Coordinates of C-alpha atoms in Angstrom, one line a residue:
M30 CA -81.3 -4.2 49.9
K31 CA -78.4 -4.4 47.8
A32 CA -80.6 -6.1 45.5
G33 CA -79.4 -5.3 41.9
R34 CA -78.0 -2.0 40.5
Y35 CA -78.1 -1.6 36.7
I36 CA -78.2 2.0 35.3
G37 CA -76.0 3.5 38.0
G38 CA -73.6 0.6 37.5
L39 CA -73.3 1.2 33.7
F40 CA -72.6 5.0 34.3
F41 CA -70.1 4.1 37.0
I42 CA -68.1 2.1 34.5
Y43 CA -67.7 5.2 32.4
R44 CA -67.0 7.5 35.3
A45 CA -64.5 5.0 37.0
G46 CA -62.2 5.3 34.0
N47 CA -62.0 9.0 34.6
F48 CA -61.1 9.2 38.2
R49 CA -58.0 11.1 37.5
S50 CA -59.2 13.2 34.7
G51 CA -62.2 14.2 36.8
G52 CA -60.0 15.6 39.5
F53 CA -60.0 12.5 41.8
D54 CA -56.8 11.8 43.5
L55 CA -57.5 8.1 43.8
N56 CA -55.9 4.8 43.3
R57 CA -57.8 3.3 40.3
K58 CA -57.0 -0.3 41.3
E59 CA -58.3 0.2 44.8
I60 CA -61.4 1.9 43.7
W61 CA -62.2 -0.8 41.1
S62 CA -61.4 -3.5 43.5
W63 CA -63.6 -2.0 46.2
C64 CA -66.5 -1.6 43.8
F65 CA -66.2 -5.1 42.4
Y66 CA -66.7 -6.4 45.9
D67 CA -70.1 -4.8 46.0
F68 CA -70.7 -6.0 42.4
G69 CA -70.0 -9.6 43.6
N70 CA -71.6 -9.8 47.1
S71 CA -74.9 -8.2 45.9
A72 CA -75.8 -11.5 44.3
F73 CA -76.2 -13.0 47.8
T74 CA -78.7 -10.4 49.1
T75 CA -80.5 -10.2 45.7
L76 CA -81.0 -14.0 45.1
V77 CA -80.8 -15.5 48.5
I78 CA -82.2 -13.1 51.1
T79 CA -84.5 -10.9 49.0
F80 CA -86.0 -12.6 45.9
I81 CA -85.4 -16.3 45.3
Y82 CA -84.4 -18.4 48.3
S83 CA -86.5 -16.5 50.8
T84 CA -89.6 -17.2 48.7
Y85 CA -88.6 -20.8 48.0
F86 CA -88.2 -21.4 51.8
T87 CA -91.7 -20.2 52.5
K88 CA -93.4 -22.0 49.6
A89 CA -91.4 -25.2 49.4
I90 CA -89.4 -26.0 52.6
A91 CA -91.7 -24.7 55.3
A92 CA -95.1 -26.2 56.0
N93 CA -97.0 -23.1 54.6
E94 CA -96.4 -19.5 53.7
I95 CA -97.6 -18.0 57.0
D96 CA -95.4 -20.3 59.1
G97 CA -92.6 -19.9 56.6
T98 CA -92.8 -16.1 56.9
Y99 CA -92.7 -16.4 60.7
L100 CA -89.7 -18.8 60.7
W101 CA -87.7 -16.7 58.2
S102 CA -88.3 -13.6 60.3
Q103 CA -86.8 -15.4 63.3
A104 CA -83.7 -16.4 61.3
I105 CA -83.2 -12.8 60.1
A106 CA -83.6 -11.6 63.7
I107 CA -81.0 -14.1 65.0
T108 CA -78.6 -12.8 62.3
A109 CA -79.2 -9.3 63.6
V110 CA -78.4 -10.1 67.1
V111 CA -75.2 -12.0 66.4
V112 CA -73.9 -9.3 64.0
A113 CA -74.7 -6.6 66.6
L114 CA -72.7 -8.5 69.3
L115 CA -69.7 -9.3 67.1
S116 CA -69.2 -6.3 64.8
P117 CA -67.9 -3.7 67.3
L118 CA -65.4 -6.3 68.8
L119 CA -64.2 -7.5 65.5
G120 CA -63.9 -3.9 64.2
A121 CA -61.7 -3.1 67.3
V122 CA -59.6 -6.2 66.8
A123 CA -59.0 -5.2 63.2
D124 CA -57.9 -1.6 64.4
Q125 CA -55.6 -3.0 67.0
G126 CA -54.0 -5.8 65.0
G127 CA -54.3 -4.7 61.4
Y128 CA -56.4 -7.7 60.5
R129 CA -59.1 -6.0 58.3
K130 CA -58.1 -7.8 55.2
I131 CA -57.9 -11.2 56.9
F132 CA -61.3 -10.7 58.4
L133 CA -62.8 -9.6 55.2
A134 CA -61.5 -12.6 53.4
L135 CA -62.6 -15.1 56.1
A136 CA -66.2 -13.6 56.3
T137 CA -66.4 -13.7 52.5
Y138 CA -65.5 -17.3 52.1
I139 CA -67.6 -18.5 54.9
C140 CA -70.6 -16.8 53.2
I141 CA -69.7 -18.3 49.9
G142 CA -69.3 -21.9 51.3
T143 CA -72.6 -21.8 53.3
T144 CA -74.5 -20.3 50.4
A145 CA -73.5 -23.3 48.1
L146 CA -74.7 -25.6 50.8
L147 CA -78.2 -24.1 50.6
F148 CA -78.8 -26.3 47.6
F149 CA -79.2 -29.3 49.8
P150 CA -82.1 -28.6 52.3
Q151 CA -85.4 -29.9 50.9
K152 CA -89.0 -29.8 52.0
G153 CA -89.4 -30.1 55.7
E154 CA -85.8 -29.6 56.5
V155 CA -86.5 -26.3 58.1
L156 CA -83.8 -26.2 60.7
F157 CA -81.1 -27.3 58.3
A158 CA -82.0 -24.5 55.8
L159 CA -82.3 -21.8 58.4
A160 CA -79.0 -22.6 60.1
L161 CA -77.2 -22.3 56.8
V162 CA -79.0 -19.0 56.1
V163 CA -78.0 -17.6 59.5
I164 CA -74.4 -18.6 59.1
A165 CA -74.2 -17.1 55.6
N166 CA -76.0 -13.9 56.5
V167 CA -73.9 -13.3 59.6
A168 CA -70.7 -13.8 57.5
F169 CA -72.0 -11.4 54.8
E170 CA -72.9 -8.7 57.2
L171 CA -69.5 -9.0 59.1
G172 CA -67.7 -8.8 55.7
G173 CA -69.5 -5.6 55.1
V174 CA -68.0 -4.0 58.3
F175 CA -64.5 -4.4 56.9
Y176 CA -65.5 -3.6 53.3
N177 CA -67.2 -0.4 54.3
A178 CA -64.3 0.6 56.6
Y179 CA -62.0 1.0 53.5
L180 CA -64.2 3.8 52.0
P181 CA -62.8 6.8 54.0
E182 CA -59.2 5.6 53.1
I183 CA -59.6 5.3 49.4
V184 CA -61.5 8.6 48.8
T185 CA -61.4 12.1 50.0
R186 CA -64.0 13.5 52.3
E187 CA -65.3 15.8 49.5
K188 CA -65.9 12.9 47.1
I189 CA -67.0 10.2 49.5
G190 CA -70.8 10.6 48.7
R191 CA -70.4 10.0 45.0
I192 CA -67.9 7.1 45.4
S193 CA -70.2 5.4 47.8
G194 CA -73.0 5.9 45.4
Y195 CA -70.8 4.5 42.6
G196 CA -70.2 1.4 44.7
W197 CA -73.9 0.9 45.3
G198 CA -74.7 1.5 41.7
F199 CA -72.1 -1.0 40.6
G200 CA -73.3 -3.4 43.1
Y201 CA -76.9 -3.2 41.9
L202 CA -75.5 -4.0 38.4
G203 CA -74.0 -7.1 39.8
G204 CA -77.1 -8.2 41.5
L205 CA -79.1 -7.6 38.4
L206 CA -76.8 -9.7 36.1
A207 CA -76.6 -12.5 38.6
M208 CA -80.4 -12.6 38.8
L209 CA -80.6 -12.6 35.0
L210 CA -78.2 -15.5 34.8
A211 CA -80.2 -17.4 37.4
M212 CA -83.5 -16.6 35.5
V213 CA -82.2 -17.6 32.1
G214 CA -80.3 -20.7 33.2
F215 CA -82.4 -22.1 36.1
V216 CA -85.7 -20.6 36.9
S217 CA -87.4 -20.0 33.5
P218 CA -86.4 -22.8 31.1
D219 CA -88.4 -26.0 30.7
V220 CA -85.1 -27.8 31.0
P221 CA -82.8 -26.0 33.4
W222 CA -79.0 -26.0 33.0
F223 CA -77.3 -29.2 34.2
G224 CA -80.5 -31.1 34.1
L225 CA -81.8 -30.0 37.4
N226 CA -85.3 -31.3 38.1
P227 CA -87.9 -28.7 38.5
E228 CA -90.3 -31.2 40.3
T229 CA -88.0 -31.4 43.2
G230 CA -87.2 -27.7 43.2
A231 CA -83.5 -28.4 42.2
H232 CA -83.6 -25.7 39.6
I233 CA -84.4 -23.1 42.3
R234 CA -82.0 -24.5 44.8
G235 CA -79.4 -24.5 42.0
T236 CA -79.4 -20.7 42.0
N237 CA -77.3 -20.8 45.2
F238 CA -74.4 -22.1 43.1
V239 CA -74.8 -19.2 40.8
V240 CA -74.5 -16.9 43.9
A241 CA -71.5 -18.7 45.4
I242 CA -69.5 -18.7 42.2
W243 CA -70.4 -15.2 41.3
F244 CA -69.5 -14.0 44.8
F245 CA -66.1 -15.8 44.6
I246 CA -65.1 -14.5 41.3
F247 CA -66.0 -10.8 41.6
T248 CA -64.7 -10.3 45.2
L249 CA -61.3 -11.6 44.3
P250 CA -59.9 -8.2 43.2
A251 CA -60.8 -6.7 46.7
I252 CA -59.1 -9.7 48.4
L253 CA -56.0 -9.3 46.3
F254 CA -55.6 -5.5 45.7
L255 CA -57.1 -3.7 48.7
K256 CA -54.3 -2.5 50.9
N257 CA -54.0 -3.6 54.5
K258 CA -52.5 -1.3 57.1
K259 CA -49.8 -3.2 58.8
K260 CA -49.2 -2.8 62.5
E261 CA -45.6 -2.5 63.5
T262 CA -46.1 -4.3 66.8
K263 CA -47.7 -7.8 66.7
L264 CA -49.8 -8.6 69.7
I265 CA -50.5 -12.1 70.9
I266 CA -54.2 -12.9 70.6
G267 CA -55.0 -12.5 74.3
H268 CA -53.5 -9.0 74.5
L269 CA -55.1 -8.2 71.1
V270 CA -58.7 -9.0 72.4
L271 CA -58.0 -7.3 75.7
N272 CA -56.8 -4.1 74.0
S273 CA -59.8 -4.3 71.8
F274 CA -62.2 -4.4 74.7
R275 CA -60.3 -1.5 76.2
Q276 CA -60.6 0.5 73.0
I277 CA -64.4 -0.1 72.9
K278 CA -64.6 0.9 76.6
E279 CA -62.7 4.0 76.0
T280 CA -65.0 5.0 73.1
F281 CA -68.0 4.5 75.2
H282 CA -66.3 6.4 78.0
D283 CA -65.5 9.3 75.7
I284 CA -68.9 9.2 74.1
K285 CA -69.6 12.8 74.6
I286 CA -66.7 13.6 72.1
Y287 CA -68.6 11.7 69.4
K288 CA -72.2 12.6 70.4
N289 CA -73.0 13.7 66.9
T290 CA -71.9 10.3 65.5
I291 CA -74.0 8.6 68.2
R292 CA -77.1 10.6 67.3
F293 CA -76.7 9.4 63.7
L294 CA -76.1 5.8 64.8
V295 CA -79.2 5.7 66.9
S296 CA -81.3 7.2 64.1
R297 CA -79.8 4.6 61.7
L298 CA -80.5 1.9 64.3
I299 CA -84.2 2.6 63.9
Y300 CA -84.7 3.3 60.1
N301 CA -82.3 0.5 59.1
D302 CA -84.8 -1.9 60.9
G303 CA -87.3 -0.9 58.2
L304 CA -84.9 -1.6 55.3
V305 CA -83.8 -5.0 56.7
T306 CA -87.5 -6.0 57.0
I307 CA -88.4 -4.8 53.4
F308 CA -85.4 -6.6 52.0
A309 CA -86.0 -9.8 53.9
F310 CA -89.8 -9.9 53.1
G311 CA -90.5 -8.0 49.9
A312 CA -90.6 -11.1 47.7
I313 CA -92.4 -13.2 50.3
Y314 CA -95.0 -10.5 50.5
A315 CA -95.4 -10.3 46.7
S316 CA -95.8 -14.1 46.6
G317 CA -98.0 -14.6 49.6
T318 CA -100.4 -11.5 49.2
F319 CA -100.3 -10.8 45.5
G320 CA -99.7 -14.3 44.1
F321 CA -96.5 -13.5 42.3
T322 CA -94.9 -16.5 40.6
F323 CA -91.1 -17.1 40.6
N324 CA -90.8 -15.6 37.1
E325 CA -92.8 -12.5 38.2
I326 CA -90.7 -12.2 41.3
M327 CA -87.5 -12.3 39.1
M328 CA -88.9 -9.6 36.9
F329 CA -90.0 -7.6 39.9
G330 CA -86.5 -7.9 41.2
I331 CA -84.9 -6.9 37.9
V332 CA -87.1 -3.7 37.7
L333 CA -86.3 -2.8 41.4
N334 CA -82.6 -3.2 40.7
I335 CA -82.7 -0.8 37.8
A336 CA -84.6 1.7 39.8
A337 CA -82.3 1.3 42.8
G338 CA -79.1 1.6 40.6
L339 CA -80.4 4.8 39.1
G340 CA -81.3 6.2 42.5
A341 CA -78.1 5.4 44.1
F342 CA -76.0 6.8 41.3
L343 CA -78.0 10.1 41.0
M344 CA -78.3 10.6 44.7
G345 CA -74.5 10.0 45.1
F346 CA -73.9 13.3 43.3
I347 CA -76.7 15.0 45.2
D348 CA -75.2 13.7 48.5
D349 CA -72.0 15.7 47.9
I350 CA -74.0 18.8 47.2
I351 CA -76.7 18.8 49.9
G352 CA -75.1 16.4 52.3
G353 CA -75.7 12.9 53.6
K354 CA -78.3 13.9 56.2
L355 CA -80.7 15.6 53.8
T356 CA -80.2 12.8 51.3
I357 CA -81.2 10.2 53.9
Q358 CA -84.2 12.3 55.0
I359 CA -85.5 12.6 51.4
S360 CA -85.1 8.9 50.9
L361 CA -87.0 8.1 54.2
I362 CA -90.0 10.2 52.9
G363 CA -89.9 8.2 49.7
L364 CA -89.7 4.9 51.5
M365 CA -92.6 5.8 53.9
L366 CA -94.8 6.6 50.8
A367 CA -93.8 3.2 49.3
V368 CA -94.9 1.3 52.4
I369 CA -98.3 3.1 52.5
I370 CA -98.9 2.1 48.9
A371 CA -97.8 -1.5 49.5
V372 CA -100.1 -2.0 52.5
F373 CA -103.2 -0.6 50.8
A374 CA -102.5 -1.9 47.3
N375 CA -105.4 -3.9 45.9
S376 CA -103.7 -4.8 42.6
K377 CA -100.3 -6.1 41.4
F378 CA -99.9 -2.7 39.5
L379 CA -99.9 -0.7 42.7
F380 CA -97.6 -3.1 44.3
W381 CA -95.2 -2.6 41.3
V382 CA -95.5 1.1 41.9
S383 CA -94.6 0.6 45.5
G384 CA -91.7 -1.7 44.7
I385 CA -90.2 0.9 42.1
V386 CA -90.4 3.7 44.7
V387 CA -88.6 1.5 47.3
G388 CA -85.9 0.9 44.6
L389 CA -85.5 4.5 43.9
F390 CA -85.0 5.4 47.5
A391 CA -83.4 2.3 49.1
G392 CA -80.0 2.7 47.3
P393 CA -79.6 6.4 48.1
N394 CA -80.6 5.7 51.8
Q395 CA -77.8 3.0 52.1
S396 CA -75.3 4.9 50.1
A397 CA -75.7 8.2 51.9
S398 CA -75.7 6.4 55.3
R399 CA -72.4 4.9 54.5
S400 CA -70.9 8.2 53.3
L401 CA -72.3 10.2 56.3
M402 CA -70.6 7.7 58.6
G403 CA -67.3 8.3 56.9
R404 CA -67.7 12.0 57.3
L405 CA -68.5 11.5 61.1
T406 CA -65.8 8.9 61.7
P407 CA -62.5 9.8 63.6
P408 CA -59.5 8.9 61.3
T409 CA -57.9 6.7 64.1
K410 CA -60.9 4.6 64.7
I411 CA -62.2 3.7 61.2
N412 CA -62.7 -0.1 61.6
E413 CA -64.1 0.3 65.1
F414 CA -66.6 3.0 64.1
Y415 CA -67.7 1.0 61.0
G416 CA -68.1 -1.9 63.5
F417 CA -70.5 0.4 65.4
F418 CA -72.1 1.3 62.1
A419 CA -72.9 -2.4 61.6
F420 CA -73.8 -2.6 65.3
S421 CA -76.4 0.3 64.8
G422 CA -77.7 -1.5 61.7
K423 CA -78.3 -4.8 63.6
L424 CA -78.7 -4.1 67.3
T425 CA -82.5 -3.8 67.1
S426 CA -83.0 -5.0 63.5
F427 CA -84.4 -8.2 64.8
L428 CA -87.5 -6.1 65.9
G429 CA -88.7 -5.4 62.4
P430 CA -88.6 -9.1 61.1
M431 CA -89.8 -10.3 64.5
L432 CA -92.8 -8.0 64.7
L433 CA -93.7 -8.6 61.0
G434 CA -93.7 -12.3 61.7
I435 CA -95.8 -11.9 64.8
F436 CA -98.3 -9.6 63.3
T437 CA -98.5 -11.8 60.2
K438 CA -99.2 -14.9 62.2
Y439 CA -101.6 -13.2 64.7
F440 CA -103.7 -11.6 62.1
A441 CA -103.1 -14.3 59.5
S442 CA -102.3 -11.5 57.0
Q443 CA -99.0 -10.3 55.7
R444 CA -100.4 -6.7 55.3
F445 CA -100.5 -6.2 59.0
G446 CA -96.9 -7.3 59.3
V447 CA -95.7 -5.0 56.5
A448 CA -97.4 -2.0 58.0
I449 CA -95.0 -2.0 61.0
V450 CA -92.2 -1.0 58.6
F451 CA -93.6 2.6 58.3
I452 CA -93.1 3.2 62.0
F453 CA -89.4 2.4 61.8
F454 CA -88.9 4.8 58.9
F455 CA -90.9 7.6 60.6
V456 CA -89.1 7.3 64.0
G457 CA -85.7 7.2 62.3
F458 CA -86.6 10.3 60.3
L459 CA -87.5 12.2 63.5
L460 CA -84.2 11.2 65.3
L461 CA -82.1 12.2 62.3
R462 CA -83.1 15.9 62.7
G463 CA -80.7 16.1 65.7
V464 CA -77.6 15.2 63.6
H465 CA -75.3 18.1 62.6
E466 CA -73.3 16.9 59.5
Q467 CA -70.8 19.7 59.5
E468 CA -69.7 19.3 63.1
P469 CA -65.9 18.7 63.3
V470 CA -64.9 15.2 64.1
S471 CA -62.3 14.6 66.9
V472 CA -59.2 12.5 66.0

């Protein structure tokens, strides 16, 4: 989700100042810069993809909420396909040419620019809005490839779980504060900031400027201070791409060497579909099935963010004790329970319970997945393997949103669509049983 992260973020601020005294042999500036990127980019998933713009699209831009849900699902599905195709190649190019920092900056600023443009589509301008959403979301996800690839380089293997958890917790704090800013300044007041007209939805569309500015300011430390590994030999672009394809081919050819990593990626390929679907349609479901207003959705998001931040922070410590695999399995059990409650809920109260359970376990699931990937990654192929990590998160992630949209439209009920999420979590849980976390990783 990446949709808000409060309590974990506050505790992270205390712990971050004690990296050295706590026995961490880390560069404080890089750790802070890395975590601030999460703090900044979480505003995008929180406000645009999960809680505000997705709901606004279905209620105010699309013809109706059923069609809007279906169309939004197709946009998320297209994003997944594009990211799945591009992430391994761009990861390999970054490995070959030392372009991780450049790619991170480029993806970040494309996302920021297109997010700001989301202010302009109005009722009926469906293609305009969805085109911008796809571009922004693709750039956001590709930026995550290069951002995540820094994790194994800035922290030791022994502490990777808790630092990943700190990052998620700090990110949830960023998403929460951005949401509060949007709520106070744009969504709730009778007279929104800058005189934006509520009758035309300008006050809701204006939250996209909050996201863009927030994203820009708080990702600057990462762009400025994260170190880029320089390559001694500069390759011309043709050779660089060719070598990158060769590197990917070599990895597939030697797949038996990394079979344990592949088992994990296949498992994540499935269970992440469920997460993508929840994040993309949670607020849409709350609005369409339970009649949540924008203010209620904002409060719902705030509570989820606090729960997710707490879960990500606490499970980061547990991750280092019991391991990433078991942490993910525990989180998947919690998420399956949350889906069951959401599908059969007959009141807003039960839906709130479901949402809080999602929050408590979604953060740990994502954090532990990222740290487990770091433990299973060969040191010489960090960017490429985090490219495959993104690939595994997107290769089939169009299925969840697509099936949710199809089932919602066919049965004229969002409950049938949301029910499909349980299957993704259950199958991913079963596949994860074959992963052996302590198996040595080849260089």
